[in-house]
Structure formats: structure tokens, C-alpha cells
PDB file of C-alpha atoms in Angstrom:
ATOM      1  CA  ASP A   1     -46.740  31.506 109.949  1.00 60.00           C
ATOM      2  CA  GLY A   2     -50.129  31.749 111.580  1.00 68.00           C
ATOM      3  CA  GLY A   3     -53.419  31.672 110.326  1.00 93.00           C
ATOM      4  CA  ILE A   4     -56.981  30.151 109.183  1.00 96.00           C
ATOM      5  CA  THR A   5     -57.366  27.570 106.714  1.00 96.00           C
ATOM      6  CA  GLN A   6     -60.223  27.362 104.440  1.00 97.00           C
ATOM      7  CA  SER A   7     -60.540  24.152 102.276  1.00 95.00           C
ATOM      8  CA  PRO A   8     -61.244  23.422  99.249  1.00 95.00           C
ATOM      9  CA  LYS A   9     -61.604  26.358  97.688  1.00 95.00           C
ATOM     10  CA  TYR A  10     -63.870  25.193  95.020  1.00 95.00           C
ATOM     11  CA  LEU A  11     -66.814  22.867  96.253  1.00 94.00           C
ATOM     12  CA  PHE A  12     -69.477  21.372  94.151  1.00 92.00           C
ATOM     13  CA  ARG A  13     -72.805  19.719  95.496  1.00 89.00           C
ATOM     14  CA  LYS A  14     -75.527  18.020  94.094  1.00 89.00           C
ATOM     15  CA  GLU A  15     -78.932  17.915  95.697  1.00 85.00           C
ATOM     16  CA  GLY A  16     -79.810  16.031  98.746  1.00 86.00           C
ATOM     17  CA  GLN A  17     -76.107  15.826  99.358  1.00 91.00           C
ATOM     18  CA  ASN A  18     -74.243  17.067 102.672  1.00 94.00           C
ATOM     19  CA  VAL A  19     -71.288  18.573 102.360  1.00 95.00           C
ATOM     20  CA  THR A  20     -68.686  19.710 104.346  1.00 96.00           C
ATOM     21  CA  LEU A  21     -66.494  22.779 104.983  1.00 97.00           C
ATOM     22  CA  SER A  22     -62.858  22.808 106.677  1.00 98.00           C
ATOM     23  CA  CYS A  23     -61.498  25.425 108.619  1.00 98.00           C
ATOM     24  CA  GLU A  24     -58.636  25.281 110.529  1.00 97.00           C
ATOM     25  CA  GLN A  25     -56.733  28.615 112.614  1.00 97.00           C
ATOM     26  CA  ASN A  26     -53.257  28.273 114.458  1.00 95.00           C
ATOM     27  CA  LEU A  27     -53.281  31.420 115.790  1.00 94.00           C
ATOM     28  CA  ASN A  28     -54.620  30.638 119.260  1.00 93.00           C
ATOM     29  CA  HIS A  29     -57.438  32.122 118.530  1.00 93.00           C
ATOM     30  CA  ASP A  30     -61.207  31.191 121.156  1.00 92.00           C
ATOM     31  CA  ALA A  31     -63.960  32.567 119.135  1.00 92.00           C
ATOM     32  CA  MET A  32     -64.505  31.042 115.701  1.00 94.00           C
ATOM     33  CA  TYR A  33     -67.258  32.408 112.907  1.00 94.00           C
ATOM     34  CA  TRP A  34     -68.870  31.183 110.170  1.00 97.00           C
ATOM     35  CA  TYR A  35     -70.497  34.288 107.681  1.00 96.00           C
ATOM     36  CA  ARG A  36     -71.864  33.526 104.334  1.00 97.00           C
ATOM     37  CA  GLN A  37     -71.844  36.146 100.954  1.00 95.00           C
ATOM     38  CA  ASP A  38     -73.999  36.477  98.276  1.00 94.00           C
ATOM     39  CA  PRO A  39     -73.534  38.688  95.454  1.00 86.00           C
ATOM     40  CA  GLY A  40     -74.011  42.232  96.278  1.00 79.00           C
ATOM     41  CA  GLN A  41     -74.745  41.867  99.776  1.00 82.00           C
ATOM     42  CA  GLY A  42     -73.005  42.049 103.133  1.00 85.00           C
ATOM     43  CA  LEU A  43     -71.533  39.196 104.872  1.00 92.00           C
ATOM     44  CA  ARG A  44     -74.423  37.464 107.300  1.00 94.00           C
ATOM     45  CA  LEU A  45     -73.326  35.225 110.097  1.00 93.00           C
ATOM     46  CA  ILE A  46     -74.600  31.382 109.933  1.00 96.00           C
ATOM     47  CA  TYR A  47     -73.174  29.814 113.443  1.00 96.00           C
ATOM     48  CA  TYR A  48     -70.167  31.417 115.926  1.00 93.00           C
ATOM     49  CA  SER A  49     -68.501  30.006 118.781  1.00 94.00           C
ATOM     50  CA  GLN A  50     -66.575  31.707 121.535  1.00 90.00           C
ATOM     51  CA  ILE A  51     -65.001  28.867 122.946  1.00 92.00           C
ATOM     52  CA  VAL A  52     -64.661  24.980 122.639  1.00 94.00           C
ATOM     53  CA  ASN A  53     -67.413  22.666 122.434  1.00 95.00           C
ATOM     54  CA  ASP A  54     -70.029  25.547 122.506  1.00 94.00           C
ATOM     55  CA  PHE A  55     -71.188  27.276 119.705  1.00 95.00           C
ATOM     56  CA  GLN A  56     -74.341  29.642 118.837  1.00 94.00           C
ATOM     57  CA  LYS A  57     -76.541  30.405 115.886  1.00 95.00           C
ATOM     58  CA  GLY A  58     -76.608  33.155 113.781  1.00 92.00           C
ATOM     59  CA  ASP A  59     -79.091  34.989 111.466  1.00 91.00           C
ATOM     60  CA  ILE A  60     -79.092  32.398 109.249  1.00 95.00           C
ATOM     61  CA  ALA A  61     -78.918  29.335 110.817  1.00 96.00           C
ATOM     62  CA  GLU A  62     -81.189  26.865 109.331  1.00 96.00           C
ATOM     63  CA  GLY A  63     -80.183  23.938 107.148  1.00 96.00           C
ATOM     64  CA  TYR A  64     -76.137  24.568 108.681  1.00 97.00           C
ATOM     65  CA  SER A  65     -74.462  22.698 111.654  1.00 97.00           C
ATOM     66  CA  VAL A  66     -71.185  23.393 113.243  1.00 98.00           C
ATOM     67  CA  SER A  67     -68.876  20.912 115.618  1.00 97.00           C
ATOM     68  CA  ARG A  68     -65.838  23.188 117.738  1.00 97.00           C
ATOM     69  CA  GLU A  69     -64.514  19.694 119.391  1.00 97.00           C
ATOM     70  CA  LYS A  70     -60.648  21.200 119.092  1.00 96.00           C
ATOM     71  CA  LYS A  71     -59.802  25.177 119.097  1.00 96.00           C
ATOM     72  CA  GLU A  72     -57.992  25.329 116.437  1.00 97.00           C
ATOM     73  CA  SER A  73     -61.318  23.403 114.254  1.00 98.00           C
ATOM     74  CA  PHE A  74     -64.809  24.703 113.521  1.00 98.00           C
ATOM     75  CA  PRO A  75     -66.257  22.539 110.242  1.00 98.00           C
ATOM     76  CA  LEU A  76     -69.210  23.622 108.875  1.00 98.00           C
ATOM     77  CA  THR A  77     -71.823  21.055 107.052  1.00 97.00           C
ATOM     78  CA  VAL A  78     -74.378  22.564 104.551  1.00 96.00           C
ATOM     79  CA  THR A  79     -76.921  20.216 104.541  1.00 94.00           C
ATOM     80  CA  SER A  80     -79.944  19.015 102.055  1.00 89.00           C
ATOM     81  CA  ALA A  81     -82.107  20.781 104.203  1.00 88.00           C
ATOM     82  CA  GLN A  82     -80.559  24.307 102.936  1.00 89.00           C
ATOM     83  CA  LYS A  83     -82.056  25.286 100.024  1.00 87.00           C
ATOM     84  CA  ASN A  84     -79.739  27.387  98.477  1.00 91.00           C
ATOM     85  CA  PRO A  85     -76.636  26.871  99.453  1.00 92.00           C
ATOM     86  CA  THR A  86     -74.684  28.141  96.274  1.00 94.00           C
ATOM     87  CA  ALA A  87     -72.451  30.927  97.886  1.00 96.00           C
ATOM     88  CA  PHE A  88     -68.712  32.304  99.438  1.00 96.00           C
ATOM     89  CA  TYR A  89     -68.451  30.690 102.740  1.00 97.00           C
ATOM     90  CA  LEU A  90     -66.506  32.711 105.368  1.00 96.00           C
ATOM     91  CA  CYS A  91     -64.753  31.438 108.294  1.00 96.00           C
ATOM     92  CA  ALA A  92     -62.955  33.710 110.627  1.00 94.00           C
ATOM     93  CA  SER A  93     -61.518  33.987 114.021  1.00 93.00           C
ATOM     94  CA  SER A  94     -60.754  36.604 116.928  1.00 90.00           C
ATOM     95  CA  PRO A  95     -59.602  36.580 120.206  1.00 86.00           C
ATOM     96  CA  PRO A  96     -61.340  36.682 123.241  1.00 77.00           C
ATOM     97  CA  GLY A  97     -62.695  40.169 123.698  1.00 73.00           C
ATOM     98  CA  VAL A  98     -64.312  43.299 122.665  1.00 70.00           C
ATOM     99  CA  ASN A  99     -62.178  45.713 120.094  1.00 72.00           C
ATOM    100  CA  THR A 100     -60.396  42.765 118.782  1.00 79.00           C
ATOM    101  CA  GLU A 101     -59.456  42.437 114.602  1.00 84.00           C
ATOM    102  CA  ALA A 102     -61.109  39.716 113.060  1.00 87.00           C
ATOM    103  CA  PHE A 103     -59.149  37.281 110.554  1.00 91.00           C
ATOM    104  CA  PHE A 104     -60.385  35.532 107.593  1.00 94.00           C
ATOM    105  CA  GLY A 105     -59.629  32.926 105.747  1.00 95.00           C
ATOM    106  CA  GLN A 106     -59.397  32.253 101.768  1.00 95.00           C
ATOM    107  CA  GLY A 107     -63.402  31.522 101.509  1.00 96.00           C
ATOM    108  CA  THR A 108     -64.522  28.621  99.673  1.00 97.00           C
ATOM    109  CA  ARG A 109     -67.413  28.230  96.844  1.00 96.00           C
ATOM    110  CA  LEU A 110     -69.990  26.236  97.246  1.00 95.00           C
ATOM    111  CA  THR A 111     -71.592  25.741  93.964  1.00 94.00           C
ATOM    112  CA  VAL A 112     -75.418  22.987  93.936  1.00 88.00           C
ATOM    113  CA  VAL A 113     -74.785  20.947  90.684  1.00 86.00           C
TER     114      VAL A 113
ATOM    115  CA  LYS B   1     -82.227  46.109 115.009  1.00 85.00           C
ATOM    116  CA  GLN B   2     -78.613  47.208 113.358  1.00 90.00           C
ATOM    117  CA  GLU B   3     -78.221  47.874 109.711  1.00 93.00           C
ATOM    118  CA  VAL B   4     -75.064  49.329 107.844  1.00 95.00           C
ATOM    119  CA  THR B   5     -75.660  50.692 104.560  1.00 96.00           C
ATOM    120  CA  GLN B   6     -71.892  51.847 102.583  1.00 96.00           C
ATOM    121  CA  ILE B   7     -72.558  54.248  99.244  1.00 93.00           C
ATOM    122  CA  PRO B   8     -71.704  54.190  97.041  1.00 92.00           C
ATOM    123  CA  ALA B   9     -72.091  50.736  96.359  1.00 94.00           C
ATOM    124  CA  ALA B  10     -69.620  51.067  93.203  1.00 95.00           C
ATOM    125  CA  LEU B  11     -67.122  53.724  92.411  1.00 95.00           C
ATOM    126  CA  SER B  12     -64.468  54.737  89.463  1.00 97.00           C
ATOM    127  CA  VAL B  13     -61.357  56.851  89.943  1.00 97.00           C
ATOM    128  CA  PRO B  14     -58.238  57.478  87.973  1.00 97.00           C
ATOM    129  CA  GLU B  15     -55.266  56.995  89.720  1.00 97.00           C
ATOM    130  CA  GLY B  16     -54.074  59.810  92.169  1.00 97.00           C
ATOM    131  CA  GLU B  17     -57.633  61.058  93.056  1.00 97.00           C
ATOM    132  CA  ASN B  18     -58.392  61.210  96.833  1.00 97.00           C
ATOM    133  CA  LEU B  19     -61.449  59.444  97.798  1.00 96.00           C
ATOM    134  CA  VAL B  20     -63.924  58.875 100.515  1.00 96.00           C
ATOM    135  CA  LEU B  21     -65.881  55.569 101.185  1.00 97.00           C
ATOM    136  CA  ASN B  22     -69.163  56.404 103.095  1.00 97.00           C
ATOM    137  CA  CYS B  23     -70.182  54.077 105.779  1.00 98.00           C
ATOM    138  CA  SER B  24     -73.650  54.564 107.992  1.00 98.00           C
ATOM    139  CA  PHE B  25     -75.268  52.676 110.521  1.00 96.00           C
ATOM    140  CA  THR B  26     -78.746  53.106 112.454  1.00 95.00           C
ATOM    141  CA  ASP B  27     -77.601  51.771 116.108  1.00 92.00           C
ATOM    142  CA  SER B  28     -74.948  54.067 117.833  1.00 91.00           C
ATOM    143  CA  ALA B  29     -73.875  51.584 120.670  1.00 89.00           C
ATOM    144  CA  ILE B  30     -71.380  49.822 118.642  1.00 91.00           C
ATOM    145  CA  TYR B  31     -68.272  48.431 120.449  1.00 90.00           C
ATOM    146  CA  ASN B  32     -66.255  49.783 117.294  1.00 92.00           C
ATOM    147  CA  LEU B  33     -66.380  49.854 113.858  1.00 94.00           C
ATOM    148  CA  GLN B  34     -64.298  47.428 111.306  1.00 95.00           C
ATOM    149  CA  TRP B  35     -62.857  48.549 107.761  1.00 97.00           C
ATOM    150  CA  PHE B  36     -61.892  45.731 105.663  1.00 96.00           C
ATOM    151  CA  ARG B  37     -60.286  44.887 101.713  1.00 97.00           C
ATOM    152  CA  GLN B  38     -61.804  42.362 100.158  1.00 96.00           C
ATOM    153  CA  ASP B  39     -60.155  41.151  96.172  1.00 95.00           C
ATOM    154  CA  PRO B  40     -62.140  39.121  93.722  1.00 91.00           C
ATOM    155  CA  GLY B  41     -62.792  35.451  94.955  1.00 89.00           C
ATOM    156  CA  LYS B  42     -60.695  36.205  98.037  1.00 92.00           C
ATOM    157  CA  GLY B  43     -61.234  36.394 102.207  1.00 93.00           C
ATOM    158  CA  LEU B  44     -60.930  39.766 103.979  1.00 93.00           C
ATOM    159  CA  THR B  45     -58.331  41.555 105.415  1.00 94.00           C
ATOM    160  CA  SER B  46     -58.582  44.032 108.308  1.00 93.00           C
ATOM    161  CA  LEU B  47     -57.846  47.705 107.309  1.00 96.00           C
ATOM    162  CA  LEU B  48     -58.886  49.635 110.253  1.00 95.00           C
ATOM    163  CA  LEU B  49     -60.186  49.081 113.402  1.00 93.00           C
ATOM    164  CA  ILE B  50     -61.844  52.040 115.335  1.00 94.00           C
ATOM    165  CA  GLN B  51     -62.634  51.872 119.010  1.00 92.00           C
ATOM    166  CA  SER B  52     -65.980  53.216 120.254  1.00 91.00           C
ATOM    167  CA  SER B  53     -64.016  56.045 122.283  1.00 92.00           C
ATOM    168  CA  GLN B  54     -61.704  56.918 119.183  1.00 94.00           C
ATOM    169  CA  ARG B  55     -62.510  59.502 116.457  1.00 95.00           C
ATOM    170  CA  GLU B  56     -60.156  57.994 114.051  1.00 96.00           C
ATOM    171  CA  GLN B  57     -57.069  55.846 112.910  1.00 96.00           C
ATOM    172  CA  THR B  58     -54.778  55.986 110.000  1.00 97.00           C
ATOM    173  CA  SER B  59     -52.540  53.314 108.349  1.00 96.00           C
ATOM    174  CA  GLY B  60     -50.264  54.272 105.623  1.00 97.00           C
ATOM    175  CA  ARG B  61     -52.396  56.194 103.161  1.00 97.00           C
ATOM    176  CA  LEU B  62     -55.744  55.141 105.224  1.00 98.00           C
ATOM    177  CA  ASN B  63     -57.442  57.192 107.155  1.00 98.00           C
ATOM    178  CA  ALA B  64     -60.950  56.610 108.522  1.00 97.00           C
ATOM    179  CA  SER B  65     -63.270  58.394 111.124  1.00 97.00           C
ATOM    180  CA  LEU B  66     -65.863  57.645 112.968  1.00 97.00           C
ATOM    181  CA  ASP B  67     -68.475  59.601 114.380  1.00 96.00           C
ATOM    182  CA  LYS B  68     -70.836  57.382 116.543  1.00 93.00           C
ATOM    183  CA  SER B  69     -74.014  60.408 117.487  1.00 93.00           C
ATOM    184  CA  SER B  70     -74.208  60.696 113.954  1.00 95.00           C
ATOM    185  CA  GLY B  71     -73.966  56.429 112.988  1.00 96.00           C
ATOM    186  CA  ARG B  72     -71.034  57.647 110.316  1.00 97.00           C
ATOM    187  CA  SER B  73     -67.737  55.958 109.350  1.00 98.00           C
ATOM    188  CA  THR B  74     -65.882  57.365 106.143  1.00 98.00           C
ATOM    189  CA  LEU B  75     -62.412  55.763 104.941  1.00 97.00           C
ATOM    190  CA  TYR B  76     -60.248  58.265 103.156  1.00 98.00           C
ATOM    191  CA  ILE B  77     -57.464  56.810 100.378  1.00 97.00           C
ATOM    192  CA  ALA B  78     -54.895  59.010 100.029  1.00 98.00           C
ATOM    193  CA  ALA B  79     -53.043  59.385  96.219  1.00 97.00           C
ATOM    194  CA  SER B  80     -55.111  56.074  95.211  1.00 97.00           C
ATOM    195  CA  GLN B  81     -53.251  53.300  92.665  1.00 97.00           C
ATOM    196  CA  PRO B  82     -54.484  50.626  90.272  1.00 97.00           C
ATOM    197  CA  GLY B  83     -53.750  48.053  93.347  1.00 97.00           C
ATOM    198  CA  ASP B  84     -56.116  49.468  95.266  1.00 97.00           C
ATOM    199  CA  SER B  85     -58.792  48.209  93.570  1.00 98.00           C
ATOM    200  CA  ALA B  86     -60.746  46.019  95.014  1.00 97.00           C
ATOM    201  CA  THR B  87     -64.457  45.695  97.247  1.00 96.00           C
ATOM    202  CA  TYR B  88     -64.250  47.840 100.590  1.00 97.00           C
ATOM    203  CA  LEU B  89     -66.342  46.665 103.464  1.00 96.00           C
ATOM    204  CA  CYS B  90     -67.077  48.151 107.436  1.00 96.00           C
ATOM    205  CA  ALA B  91     -68.250  46.187 109.916  1.00 95.00           C
ATOM    206  CA  VAL B  92     -69.547  47.445 113.719  1.00 93.00           C
ATOM    207  CA  GLN B  93     -69.609  45.347 115.998  1.00 89.00           C
ATOM    208  CA  ASP B  94     -72.942  45.883 119.120  1.00 80.00           C
ATOM    209  CA  GLY B  95     -73.309  45.048 121.979  1.00 67.00           C
ATOM    210  CA  GLY B  96     -74.243  41.675 121.697  1.00 63.00           C
ATOM    211  CA  PHE B  97     -70.859  40.684 120.408  1.00 68.00           C
ATOM    212  CA  LYS B  98     -71.940  40.075 116.653  1.00 77.00           C
ATOM    213  CA  THR B  99     -70.484  42.043 113.261  1.00 87.00           C
ATOM    214  CA  ILE B 100     -72.535  43.382 111.219  1.00 90.00           C
ATOM    215  CA  PHE B 101     -71.186  43.883 108.026  1.00 93.00           C
ATOM    216  CA  GLY B 102     -72.735  46.262 104.821  1.00 94.00           C
ATOM    217  CA  ALA B 103     -72.293  45.021 101.240  1.00 94.00           C
ATOM    218  CA  GLY B 104     -69.269  47.117 100.446  1.00 95.00           C
ATOM    219  CA  THR B 105     -67.920  49.765  98.399  1.00 97.00           C
ATOM    220  CA  ARG B 106     -65.703  48.040  94.834  1.00 96.00           C
ATOM    221  CA  LEU B 107     -63.466  50.418  94.085  1.00 97.00           C
ATOM    222  CA  PHE B 108     -61.831  50.694  90.644  1.00 97.00           C
ATOM    223  CA  VAL B 109     -58.610  52.754  90.149  1.00 97.00           C
ATOM    224  CA  LYS B 110     -58.099  53.432  86.329  1.00 97.00           C
ATOM    225  CA  ALA B 111     -53.854  53.284  85.484  1.00 95.00           C
TER     226      ALA B 111
END
């Protein structure tokens, strides 16, 4: 049963803490993405990776970091430098090339307490 | 800079009605346009993908059209059902291989 798994579903962070969101896919996709979704807004791209050991900043990368050591995994760390981290985070993957559909995980809701 | 706008932001219709959701984009240099469905607190599910050379795509009760020159796409839902209630997002993939999303249209179908 192929798909994208994000964990945890809910995450609470204290001020000044770093937290890591997990994203794993078994679709054998080369490209993986992290998006942030805020109420009433479209998804905004944080980071993306087209291939293992390579990743690029998206539109709102400040305060976030990623790694891509394995094809299946693309974890996102929300650092203490991210001043407004409360949001819904979505991970996606797609096959290589253009005109390919993106597949999304079920999301992680991060709340600062 | 590519911008994607969806109108209306929210829509409520009685069951059985046919409806149209609108999406517009500012730069016509796109590879494709994709329509997604999002249920509350969930991820996105791809509904239809229209390549830039295509005019429309159909899947069941859904039909999406694309007019690249005018920067517009519509999603037509026939014979709406309460199970269609969700947020519908459109997204364009531009020449930089990035996908830019609209804010979505929240649809509520009343039984």
C-alpha cells in the first residue's frame, strides 16, 4: 500500500525548542516537498528536494532546515529561529519531470505552547 | 511573480446543484494546472491535472477546463452531493518547476 506518511499528526513545541517533523514515502519518487498552510492562505513552499543529498530553499525557508539522506525520507526541522511556527505542515512527493501529479501526506499540525 | 486566485472563497449550495469553481493565474507560462481536494485537517488529494497543451480533463462528475491565454481554469462539479463538501485548491506548475497554490474555495453542499 504505497503512500506518504507524516508523523506525528499533532505536535506541541515550547518557545525556543527545535522540533522535527517526519515524512516517509514508499512511492519511489525522486522529488519531495515541504509546504506550510495557514488559515485562509494557499500552501507555501518551505524546501524541496529533487534527488538524494540535494535540496533547495523554497519561498519561506528561514527558520527551517531539512536533510535528504535517503530517497524515502525528508525530515523537516522547525528551529527556534522560526518566530511564528504554529501552522499545518504538509509533505508531498512526485515522480521526476514535469506534468506529474503530486501526492500529499496527511499533515502535521504544529502548535507553540 | 506567479499568483493564483480562487473565487469564491466559500460557497454553499443545495444537494443536486451543478456548480463551478474558478481559478485564475497571472503568468500564462505554466506546465500544468492541478485541482486538489482537502478535507478538514487532512492532506490534499489530487483530482485532475491538465497539461498546458490540453483544454480539459474529466473524471466522473468533475470536469476541469484550462484557458492558458486568459489565465483561467474552472472546475465543474455536476449533481453535487454532501460528500463533495471540502476545500478545493488549484495549483499551477511554472517554468521553475515550482507549484504555486491558490487559497482554495470552501464548498458546503447541504442535504
